[in-house]
Amino acid sequence: MRFDDEPLVSGEHLPIRSDHDSRGRLERVLRAGVFAVTAELAPPDSSYPEEVYNRAAMFDGHVDAINATDGSGANCHMSSVAMCALLTRRGYSMVMQISARDRNRIAIQGDVLGAAALGVCNILCLTGDGVEVGDHPEAKPVFDLDCMSMLNMVRGMRDDGQFLSGRKLTSPPELFLGAAANPFGPPLDYRPHRLAKKVAAGAEFVQTQYCFDLEKFRNYMSAVRDLGVHEKVYILAGVGPLASARSAEWIRTNVPGVHIPDNIIRRLQGADKQNEEGVNICIDMINELKEIEGVHGVHIMAYRQEHRVVEIVERSNVLEGRELWHPGVARDEEPALS
Amino acid sequence: MPEYVHNHGPCEQSVTIHRMRSWSVRNARWLEVVYGGFELVLRTINPVFRLIGYKRLDKLFVAVEKIIKVSLFDSQSCGQCILSVTGMSCPMNCPKKIRNGPCGGVHVDGTCEVDPHMPCVWVLAWEGNKRLRVDEYPIQIVQPPVDHRLLGTSAWMHMLQRETQPISSQTTANNEV
Ligand code: SF4
């Protein structure tokens, strides 16, 4: 998507607008009131930059921003800051996830400054899964901060131009701040209030856990609207393709926080090609979610099925004809957003 | 997963502890009143404490506070108590040490993501909050990160000292709400 103040060199940052916090495309798209699409990308188990570029290229022209996960599921991968650094230089709009599990406040603040210097415009603060579920269960869980205190801290760096200690920064980071939300975890009646609290702590956008239970999500959104929170934060609903009924069963018993209702599993079981049906379910979800008031976009998490994201975006027509910027796209070819 | 990680089953002692935690939350309303009253008494006699000297009283305070809070709330003595915010559920029992919970991983039955043998302390905190006589839930206040210098010290002592010291000499400036 091209803006009227697009930089001359394709891939460089956009100028910052007076009412914006960052130079990033994600903030631009959301504040323009467009239904946004983001996707998650796990950094590789590799030190080879081409692997990062190849992975990101899978989404070219189909997503507004890419989330770089930070040791998701408490498994070890390339750091999110490094993956973001590689990709922002090519012009990608990155959402850098930071988990409170692995680093203390000194390390995180250092990374926030470093990431901003490397061109990262969006940071998403997470508490993180416990080390017990990952591949290094014997590791020391840090949890010096939690997602809320981290949000508050990063916002303080941006808005007050200071570290948590009060020491001044010479140049504060320009960042659009995000958080995660799980509308499906107990206590269900607290979850909308928790979203309000994240907004109070500094969240400007949230990406939710996988939505497979539309009824629960609709109830959640109606409570969110009652609190007026949907007007203060951009909500991107989480979706993703399930590979098979068996993998859905595995996910719901083993991945913390993911709720998959029985009817979804039955729908997968009844299909000839279960992985195709997984994609169909994902597309149906997107179309339903798009209609819910207060939902500003979708966040596609297709772990190990990243190659299916393009198909999901195209078949659901979620972009509604929008052409997205990606490296290599010639400047003139992009239609301007009027 | 290595055995030593998750081998703590629901032994008798932990079942009793979890029952007690649930009990304090169910009774959050009056416990909070009594607790608030107790703090008021401490504040009232604060001049006496000051005369005796906080340093001399420190050990006594730590011991008394521990006995009361551990027995009632399974407190972990973080020295910066927020029980009145959490509906009397001690947040330091959360394996992720979250001061602003609950996390997204709580199991469907309300048990903890990390330790499925215990109820999530923040699910309890929300239950406790709903029982408090207030208009705004205190759980909604964004809590600052833990000041690790205060672990194992007396939160009451800090409260009393704060009342008598000028703001500028307080050590926890960046840890206030
Ligand atoms: S489930 Fe509750 S007690 Fe367990 S880690 Fe999450 S917030 Fe803490």
XYZ file of C-alpha atoms and ligand atoms in Angstrom:
523
model
C 0.000 0.000 0.000
C 1.480 3.330 -0.996
C 1.118 6.486 1.011
C 1.328 9.966 -0.433
C 4.607 10.634 1.399
C 6.349 7.411 0.329
C 10.186 7.757 0.519
C 12.090 8.013 -2.754
C 14.164 4.965 -1.981
C 11.861 1.962 -1.751
C 12.069 0.325 1.676
C 13.188 3.372 3.634
C 11.128 4.494 6.574
C 8.108 6.687 6.134
C 8.245 10.152 7.660
C 6.664 10.306 11.107
C 3.265 11.976 11.285
C 2.491 14.313 14.131
C -0.163 12.087 15.714
C 1.859 8.887 15.220
C 4.377 7.221 17.493
C 6.412 5.424 14.838
C 7.543 5.583 11.231
C 6.201 2.135 10.533
C 3.689 0.949 7.969
C 1.653 -1.028 10.481
C 0.737 2.049 12.488
C -0.055 3.911 9.239
C -2.343 1.146 7.981
C -4.191 0.757 11.279
C -4.625 4.466 11.864
C -5.936 4.801 8.300
C -8.768 2.496 9.368
C -7.809 -0.269 6.961
C -8.371 -3.937 7.903
C -4.804 -5.071 8.526
C -3.129 -8.440 8.023
C -0.082 -9.533 9.994
C 1.638 -12.908 10.099
C 3.930 -14.672 12.475
C 7.350 -15.962 11.508
C 9.533 -18.042 13.803
C 13.217 -17.139 13.401
C 15.275 -20.036 12.015
C 17.598 -22.382 13.916
C 20.400 -21.059 11.801
C 23.041 -18.385 11.515
C 22.548 -18.001 7.764
C 20.801 -14.733 6.825
C 19.437 -16.095 3.529
C 17.180 -18.380 5.539
C 15.624 -15.330 7.156
C 15.186 -13.550 3.822
C 13.681 -16.614 2.165
C 11.214 -17.107 4.969
C 10.062 -13.509 4.923
C 9.758 -13.518 1.127
C 7.029 -16.162 1.421
C 4.686 -13.415 2.652
C 5.675 -10.767 0.074
C 2.766 -8.615 -0.963
C 0.329 -10.359 1.377
C 0.906 -8.993 4.885
C 1.214 -5.524 6.420
C 3.717 -6.620 9.047
C 5.602 -9.699 10.179
C 5.960 -10.753 13.803
C 9.357 -12.083 14.788
C 8.723 -14.410 17.702
C 11.064 -14.434 20.696
C 11.771 -18.007 21.701
C 8.107 -18.922 21.311
C 6.978 -21.943 23.255
C 10.203 -21.486 25.239
C 12.138 -23.071 22.370
C 15.481 -21.712 21.280
C 15.782 -19.962 17.871
C 17.625 -17.002 16.362
C 16.856 -13.895 18.431
C 13.934 -11.725 17.401
C 16.112 -8.618 17.472
C 18.536 -10.132 14.956
C 15.812 -11.300 12.598
C 14.167 -7.870 12.767
C 17.486 -6.157 12.108
C 18.048 -8.220 8.966
C 14.542 -7.675 7.644
C 13.977 -4.007 8.512
C 17.018 -3.193 6.373
C 15.177 -4.646 3.410
C 12.197 -2.477 4.270
C 9.966 -5.054 5.911
C 7.637 -3.849 8.601
C 8.554 -5.954 11.613
C 6.837 -6.519 14.925
C 9.550 -7.472 17.373
C 8.260 -9.678 20.159
C 9.996 -9.508 23.526
C 9.351 -12.157 26.136
C 9.925 -11.388 29.809
C 10.987 -14.974 30.383
C 14.571 -14.739 29.208
C 15.933 -11.292 29.990
C 15.869 -8.811 32.838
C 15.057 -5.105 32.688
C 18.633 -4.085 31.919
C 18.885 -6.391 28.899
C 15.402 -5.586 27.604
C 15.877 -1.826 27.703
C 19.176 -2.239 25.875
C 17.454 -4.340 23.216
C 14.640 -1.818 22.819
C 17.112 0.961 22.080
C 19.169 -1.261 19.803
C 16.134 -2.476 17.894
C 14.854 1.065 17.382
C 18.294 2.103 16.140
C 18.186 -0.786 13.660
C 14.857 0.395 12.304
C 12.295 -1.612 14.265
C 9.057 0.377 14.578
C 6.809 -2.067 16.438
C 7.461 -3.873 19.689
C 5.152 -6.431 21.223
C 5.577 -7.175 24.939
C 4.871 -10.651 26.250
C 5.259 -12.438 29.553
C 6.138 -15.635 27.689
C 5.496 -19.326 28.178
C 7.120 -21.077 31.116
C 10.481 -22.742 30.395
C 8.873 -26.083 31.287
C 7.113 -26.395 27.922
C 10.184 -25.710 25.792
C 13.305 -27.538 24.746
C 15.384 -26.259 27.678
C 13.138 -27.005 30.673
C 16.146 -26.864 32.987
C 16.801 -23.177 32.149
C 16.463 -20.383 34.681
C 13.178 -18.524 34.170
C 13.938 -14.812 34.496
C 10.555 -13.042 34.626
C 12.063 -9.876 36.065
C 9.172 -8.006 34.397
C 5.771 -9.095 33.157
C 4.027 -7.968 29.982
C 2.358 -5.016 31.744
C 5.397 -3.665 33.522
C 7.369 -4.120 30.303
C 4.796 -2.158 28.300
C 4.847 0.581 30.892
C 8.635 0.655 30.870
C 8.949 0.853 27.068
C 6.278 3.519 26.949
C 8.270 5.469 29.530
C 11.360 5.184 27.343
C 9.390 6.528 24.381
C 7.205 9.190 25.994
C 9.295 10.343 28.944
C 12.638 9.679 27.259
C 14.052 7.821 30.234
C 15.079 4.421 31.509
C 13.130 2.743 34.298
C 15.745 4.146 36.662
C 14.857 7.676 35.604
C 18.116 8.225 33.744
C 17.533 10.260 30.589
C 17.923 8.979 27.037
C 19.580 11.252 24.514
C 17.154 10.155 21.824
C 13.975 8.252 22.715
C 12.829 5.328 20.515
C 9.900 5.887 18.108
C 7.745 2.846 18.668
C 4.243 1.530 18.127
C 3.522 -0.681 21.123
C 1.708 -3.982 21.085
C 0.637 -6.762 23.394
C -0.952 -10.183 23.182
C -4.406 -11.013 24.473
C -6.067 -14.327 25.223
C -9.856 -13.921 25.187
C -10.309 -17.649 25.816
C -8.362 -18.249 29.044
C -10.003 -18.271 32.454
C -11.235 -16.159 34.137
C -13.301 -15.289 31.048
C -15.086 -12.385 32.729
C -11.752 -10.765 33.604
C -10.241 -10.942 30.107
C -11.909 -7.753 28.750
C -10.729 -5.865 31.856
C -7.282 -7.284 31.330
C -7.273 -5.843 27.826
C -8.239 -2.468 29.301
C -5.331 -2.810 31.710
C -2.902 -3.521 28.867
C -4.124 -0.384 27.138
C -3.573 1.544 30.366
C -0.049 0.113 30.486
C 0.691 1.361 26.969
C -0.607 -1.134 24.382
C -1.712 0.509 21.127
C -2.443 -2.726 19.289
C -3.072 -6.280 20.430
C -2.901 -9.584 18.646
C -5.060 -12.304 20.143
C -4.525 -15.979 20.697
C -5.968 -18.301 17.979
C -9.719 -17.771 17.571
C -11.493 -21.053 16.960
C -14.434 -20.435 19.272
C -16.426 -17.652 17.640
C -19.141 -17.560 20.248
C -16.650 -16.981 23.057
C -14.862 -14.380 20.981
C -18.088 -12.522 20.198
C -18.943 -12.418 23.900
C -15.472 -11.124 24.642
C -15.721 -8.416 22.005
C -19.100 -7.303 23.217
C -17.703 -6.868 26.744
C -14.700 -5.045 25.252
C -17.063 -2.705 23.420
C -19.073 -2.129 26.596
C -15.867 -0.952 28.252
C -15.119 1.249 25.213
C -11.689 -0.368 24.870
C -12.082 -1.131 21.138
C -11.793 2.601 20.491
C -8.481 2.859 22.297
C -6.608 -0.096 20.841
C -6.372 -1.859 17.484
C -7.431 -5.470 17.885
C -6.025 -8.054 15.481
C -7.736 -11.417 15.893
C -5.436 -14.448 15.784
C -6.140 -17.150 13.198
C -4.247 -20.052 11.685
C -4.597 -23.256 9.683
C -4.741 -26.543 11.578
C -2.848 -29.340 9.810
C -5.103 -32.206 10.947
C -7.501 -33.318 13.659
C -4.616 -35.076 15.374
C -2.437 -32.014 15.438
C -5.394 -29.959 16.691
C -5.798 -32.432 19.554
C -2.099 -32.200 20.284
C -2.131 -28.417 20.259
C -5.059 -28.105 22.591
C -3.539 -30.419 25.162
C 0.054 -29.255 24.896
C 0.205 -25.603 23.867
C -0.640 -23.303 26.788
C -3.581 -20.993 26.192
C -4.941 -22.428 22.923
C -8.604 -23.434 23.019
C -9.994 -25.509 20.160
C -13.658 -26.500 20.519
C -14.855 -30.021 19.633
C -16.841 -28.896 16.599
C -13.635 -27.755 14.885
C -11.986 -31.112 15.557
C -15.077 -32.928 14.244
C -15.046 -30.786 11.093
C -11.428 -31.754 10.490
C -12.106 -35.442 11.153
C -14.954 -35.466 8.657
C -12.877 -34.034 5.815
C -11.145 -36.049 3.086
C -8.117 -33.806 3.057
C -7.724 -32.595 6.611
C -5.037 -30.003 5.906
C -7.190 -28.450 3.168
C -10.062 -28.307 5.611
C -7.737 -26.602 8.099
C -7.188 -23.834 5.574
C -10.927 -23.642 4.855
C -11.673 -23.257 8.570
C -9.088 -20.482 8.793
C -10.634 -18.635 5.842
C -14.146 -19.009 7.302
C -12.855 -17.597 10.593
C -11.327 -14.567 8.876
C -14.585 -13.823 7.102
C -16.566 -14.081 10.327
C -14.067 -12.043 12.348
C -14.020 -9.263 9.760
C -17.664 -8.579 10.484
C -17.235 -8.149 14.242
C -17.271 -4.546 15.381
C -13.982 -3.556 16.973
C -11.825 -6.084 15.105
C -9.250 -4.121 13.120
C -7.395 -6.905 11.426
C -6.223 -10.493 11.582
C -2.966 -11.998 12.733
C -2.111 -15.239 10.937
C -0.084 -17.770 12.893
C 0.767 -20.611 10.542
C 3.587 -22.305 12.379
C 5.332 -24.747 10.017
C 2.651 -23.962 7.433
C 3.906 -20.528 6.502
C 3.663 -21.438 2.802
C -0.132 -21.474 3.164
C -0.424 -17.845 4.283
C -0.565 -16.488 0.728
C -3.389 -18.876 -0.147
C -5.297 -17.911 3.005
C -4.948 -14.202 2.289
C -5.919 -14.564 -1.357
C -8.852 -16.900 -0.960
C -10.333 -14.950 1.945
C -9.959 -11.730 -0.044
C -9.100 -10.053 3.244
C -6.995 -7.425 1.450
C -9.968 -6.432 -0.723
C -7.729 -5.593 -3.637
C -5.148 -3.662 -1.609
C -1.673 -4.036 -3.077
C 0.982 -4.181 -0.402
C 4.509 -2.893 -0.397
C 7.285 -5.460 -0.468
C 10.973 -5.340 -1.349
C 11.444 -5.228 -5.060
C 8.093 -3.676 -5.815
C 8.688 -0.714 -8.092
C 7.587 2.578 -6.647
C 5.418 3.559 -9.561
C 3.495 0.334 -9.622
C 1.985 0.921 -6.230
C -1.409 2.500 -6.138
C -1.639 5.463 -3.774
C -3.956 5.318 -0.792
C -6.370 8.120 -1.258
C 10.919 -33.476 29.795
C 13.308 -34.459 32.611
C 11.596 -36.009 35.585
C 12.763 -33.463 38.128
C 10.809 -30.690 36.502
C 7.288 -31.799 37.108
C 7.560 -34.384 39.809
C 5.831 -32.438 42.554
C 2.444 -34.083 42.612
C -0.389 -32.881 44.786
C 1.195 -33.916 48.094
C -0.884 -33.490 51.238
C 0.927 -30.370 52.344
C 0.428 -28.516 49.063
C -3.257 -29.476 48.962
C -3.656 -27.858 52.394
C -1.804 -24.766 51.217
C -3.975 -24.440 48.111
C -7.135 -24.863 50.195
C -5.914 -22.117 52.479
C -5.195 -19.818 49.539
C -8.706 -20.357 48.217
C -10.107 -19.745 51.689
C -8.340 -16.374 52.033
C -9.668 -15.329 48.644
C -13.223 -16.396 49.459
C -12.947 -14.314 52.600
C -11.114 -11.461 50.911
C -13.715 -8.900 51.861
C -13.474 -9.074 55.620
C -9.823 -10.111 55.600
C -9.089 -6.943 53.692
C -10.989 -4.895 56.271
C -9.214 -6.569 59.187
C -5.884 -6.258 57.406
C -6.513 -2.589 56.650
C -7.475 -2.042 60.312
C -4.304 -3.730 61.425
C -2.221 -1.477 59.217
C -4.033 1.508 60.694
C -3.113 0.360 64.214
C 0.521 0.049 63.125
C 0.392 3.546 61.684
C -1.148 4.953 64.845
C 1.592 3.612 67.043
C 4.228 4.446 64.453
C 5.732 7.259 66.636
C 6.517 4.650 69.282
C 8.290 2.499 66.721
C 10.212 5.483 65.559
C 11.315 6.232 69.129
C 12.537 2.673 69.630
C 14.261 2.829 66.231
C 13.327 0.938 63.078
C 16.687 -0.777 62.870
C 16.193 -2.400 66.253
C 12.696 -3.537 65.342
C 13.539 -4.844 61.902
C 14.082 -8.511 62.771
C 10.979 -8.584 64.966
C 8.862 -7.080 62.211
C 10.125 -9.549 59.626
C 9.367 -12.448 61.952
C 5.885 -11.324 62.980
C 4.887 -10.357 59.460
C 6.084 -13.686 58.158
C 4.130 -15.687 60.732
C 0.903 -13.824 60.032
C 1.131 -13.583 56.265
C 2.546 -17.030 55.621
C -0.108 -18.681 57.742
C -2.978 -16.700 56.251
C -1.930 -16.056 52.666
C 1.000 -18.368 51.984
C 2.996 -15.143 51.547
C 6.439 -15.304 49.963
C 7.638 -12.167 51.834
C 8.528 -9.980 48.871
C 8.707 -6.900 51.109
C 6.420 -4.883 48.803
C 3.043 -6.290 49.641
C 0.146 -5.914 47.188
C -2.283 -8.345 48.853
C -4.944 -5.669 49.091
C -4.775 -5.324 45.307
C -4.844 -9.035 44.578
C -7.863 -9.988 46.643
C -5.537 -11.485 49.268
C -3.888 -13.933 46.846
C -0.079 -13.650 47.081
C 1.206 -13.028 43.525
C 4.674 -14.289 44.373
C 3.249 -17.814 44.324
C 2.847 -17.431 40.563
C 5.660 -19.470 38.977
C 6.214 -16.631 36.477
C 6.254 -14.087 39.334
C 3.702 -12.035 37.418
C 2.610 -8.916 39.331
C -0.064 -8.146 36.734
C -1.753 -11.441 35.987
C -3.193 -13.798 34.962
C -1.119 -14.887 31.983
C -2.693 -16.337 28.853
C -1.777 -19.900 29.689
C -4.243 -20.638 32.513
C -5.837 -24.074 31.970
C -9.564 -24.329 31.241
C -10.199 -25.559 34.785
C -8.434 -22.515 36.250
C -5.250 -24.326 37.214
C -1.802 -22.863 36.600
C -0.095 -23.285 33.233
C 3.240 -24.084 34.839
C 2.097 -26.032 37.894
C -1.214 -27.751 37.066
C -1.530 -28.973 40.658
C -2.386 -25.510 41.928
C -5.096 -23.009 41.071
C -3.734 -19.977 39.189
C -3.059 -17.353 41.870
C -4.408 -14.660 39.547
C -7.657 -16.492 38.914
C -7.994 -16.437 42.698
C -6.985 -12.772 42.737
C -9.841 -11.936 40.386
C -12.257 -13.919 42.562
C -10.991 -11.973 45.570
C -11.322 -8.662 43.711
C -14.948 -9.348 42.935
C -15.556 -9.728 46.656
C -14.003 -6.405 47.659
C -16.270 -3.476 48.493
C -14.932 -1.090 45.894
C -16.092 0.644 42.725
C -12.895 0.134 40.775
C -11.118 -3.181 40.896
C -7.659 -2.613 42.426
C -6.356 -5.470 40.238
C -6.557 -2.946 37.365
C -3.702 -0.843 38.752
C -0.572 -1.510 36.691
C 1.994 -2.805 39.168
C 5.661 -1.892 38.780
C 8.252 -4.665 38.592
C 9.525 -6.197 41.814
C 12.336 -4.394 43.638
C 14.628 -7.338 44.272
C 16.444 -5.491 47.065
C 13.362 -5.772 49.225
C 12.849 -9.546 49.010
C 12.658 -11.096 52.478
C 12.246 -7.757 54.243
C 9.187 -6.407 56.073
C 6.618 -4.589 53.940
C 5.047 -3.103 57.089
C 8.377 -1.629 58.096
C 8.728 -0.003 54.688
C 5.230 1.393 54.939
C 5.941 2.923 58.351
C 9.318 4.282 57.323
C 7.840 5.830 54.199
C 5.378 7.721 56.371
C 8.068 9.344 58.439
C 10.712 9.960 55.784
C 10.710 12.796 53.278
C 9.885 11.587 49.753
C 13.366 12.416 48.445
C 15.120 9.914 50.688
C 12.923 6.961 49.795
C 14.786 4.155 48.157
C 11.895 2.853 46.113
C 11.120 5.924 44.058
C 10.849 4.088 40.777
C 8.823 1.322 42.326
C 5.847 3.304 43.428
C 2.565 2.804 41.635
S -1.403 -19.624 35.194
Fe -1.555 -18.049 36.788
S -0.173 -18.746 38.428
Fe 0.330 -19.925 36.585
S 1.976 -18.782 35.587
Fe 0.068 -18.027 34.660
S -0.528 -16.257 35.940
Fe 1.029 -17.404 37.085
